[in-house]
Amino acid sequence: MAFSLRGPRVQVALPAPLPGVWLIINGFAYLAMSFTGLLLPQYEDMVSNIAFPAQLGELAFMVWLVTKGAKPQPLAAAASSSAAG
C-alpha cells in the first residue's frame, strides 16, 4: 500500500495482527463510551474505566508505525511507479 500526499512516496506495511486487532477494539471502545455518555450518563465513569485498556491500542499502533511502519522506496522504484499510475 502506498501513501502519498503530493510528497515523497512511502511504502507502508500492513499492521501486525496484535496492534491491528487492538486498534479495532479501540474503535468499539470509543463507540461504547460515546453512546454511554449520550444515552446513560450515570454509567459513563464505569464504562470509561473498563474501556481504558482498549484505548491504549491507539498508542500501540503509533509505536508500531514509528518503529516498523514506513519504509522509504528507492528513488528509481518511486519514479517508475509514478510514471505508471
Short mmCIF file of C-alpha atoms in Angstrom, two decimals:
data_model
loop_
_atom_site.label_atom_id
_atom_site.label_comp_id
_atom_site.label_asym_id
_atom_site.label_seq_id
_atom_site.Cartn_x
_atom_site.Cartn_y
_atom_site.Cartn_z
CA MET A 1 0.00 0.00 0.00
CA ALA A 2 1.50 3.35 -0.98
CA PHE A 3 0.86 6.60 0.83
CA SER A 4 1.32 9.93 -0.90
CA LEU A 5 0.26 13.48 -0.17
CA ARG A 6 1.96 15.04 -3.18
CA GLY A 7 5.27 14.43 -1.49
CA PRO A 8 7.68 11.54 -1.26
CA ARG A 9 6.03 8.16 -1.65
CA VAL A 10 6.42 5.81 1.28
CA GLN A 11 5.74 2.08 1.34
CA VAL A 12 3.71 1.14 4.43
CA ALA A 13 3.42 -2.45 5.54
CA LEU A 14 0.09 -3.62 6.94
CA PRO A 15 -0.02 -3.64 10.74
CA ALA A 16 0.97 -6.70 12.68
CA PRO A 17 -2.03 -8.66 13.95
CA LEU A 18 -1.90 -7.50 17.58
CA PRO A 19 -1.81 -3.70 17.00
CA GLY A 20 -4.39 -4.03 14.23
CA VAL A 21 -6.86 -6.02 16.32
CA TRP A 22 -6.21 -3.76 19.31
CA LEU A 23 -6.99 -0.73 17.13
CA ILE A 24 -10.31 -2.28 16.07
CA ILE A 25 -11.17 -2.94 19.72
CA ASN A 26 -10.19 0.68 20.41
CA GLY A 27 -12.77 1.85 17.89
CA PHE A 28 -15.52 -0.15 19.60
CA ALA A 29 -14.41 1.25 22.98
CA TYR A 30 -14.78 4.79 21.65
CA LEU A 31 -18.26 3.95 20.35
CA ALA A 32 -19.28 2.44 23.69
CA MET A 33 -18.02 5.47 25.60
CA SER A 34 -19.74 7.91 23.23
CA PHE A 35 -23.11 6.19 23.30
CA THR A 36 -22.91 5.71 27.06
CA GLY A 37 -22.26 9.42 27.51
CA LEU A 38 -25.28 10.24 25.36
CA LEU A 39 -27.76 7.60 26.49
CA LEU A 40 -26.72 6.55 30.01
CA PRO A 41 -24.58 9.32 31.50
CA GLN A 42 -24.76 7.82 35.00
CA TYR A 43 -22.64 4.86 33.77
CA GLU A 44 -20.09 6.95 31.87
CA ASP A 45 -17.36 6.67 34.53
CA MET A 46 -17.75 2.90 34.82
CA VAL A 47 -17.59 2.37 31.04
CA SER A 48 -14.61 4.74 30.81
CA ASN A 49 -12.69 2.69 33.41
CA ILE A 50 -13.49 -0.55 31.59
CA ALA A 51 -12.63 0.84 28.14
CA PHE A 52 -9.34 2.47 29.14
CA PRO A 53 -7.10 -0.57 28.38
CA ALA A 54 -8.69 -0.86 24.94
CA GLN A 55 -7.89 2.79 24.25
CA LEU A 56 -4.19 2.04 24.66
CA GLY A 57 -4.46 0.32 21.26
CA GLU A 58 -4.11 3.73 19.64
CA LEU A 59 -0.80 4.26 21.44
CA ALA A 60 0.37 0.77 20.49
CA PHE A 61 -0.45 1.46 16.83
CA MET A 62 1.50 4.74 16.91
CA VAL A 63 4.52 2.97 18.41
CA TRP A 64 4.26 0.28 15.74
CA LEU A 65 4.14 2.93 12.99
CA VAL A 66 7.20 4.70 14.39
CA THR A 67 9.24 1.51 14.73
CA LYS A 68 8.21 -0.58 11.71
CA GLY A 69 5.60 1.27 9.67
CA ALA A 70 7.06 3.40 6.91
CA LYS A 71 9.97 2.36 4.75
CA PRO A 72 11.13 4.78 2.02
CA GLN A 73 11.17 3.42 -1.52
CA PRO A 74 14.30 3.67 -3.61
CA LEU A 75 14.26 6.66 -5.96
CA ALA A 76 14.12 4.52 -9.14
CA ALA A 77 11.14 2.49 -7.89
CA ALA A 78 9.25 5.63 -6.91
CA ALA A 79 9.85 7.19 -10.34
CA SER A 80 8.68 4.10 -12.22
CA SER A 81 5.54 3.72 -10.09
CA SER A 82 4.59 7.38 -10.53
CA ALA A 83 5.08 7.13 -14.31
CA ALA A 84 2.87 4.02 -14.46
CA GLY A 85 -0.04 5.44 -12.47
#
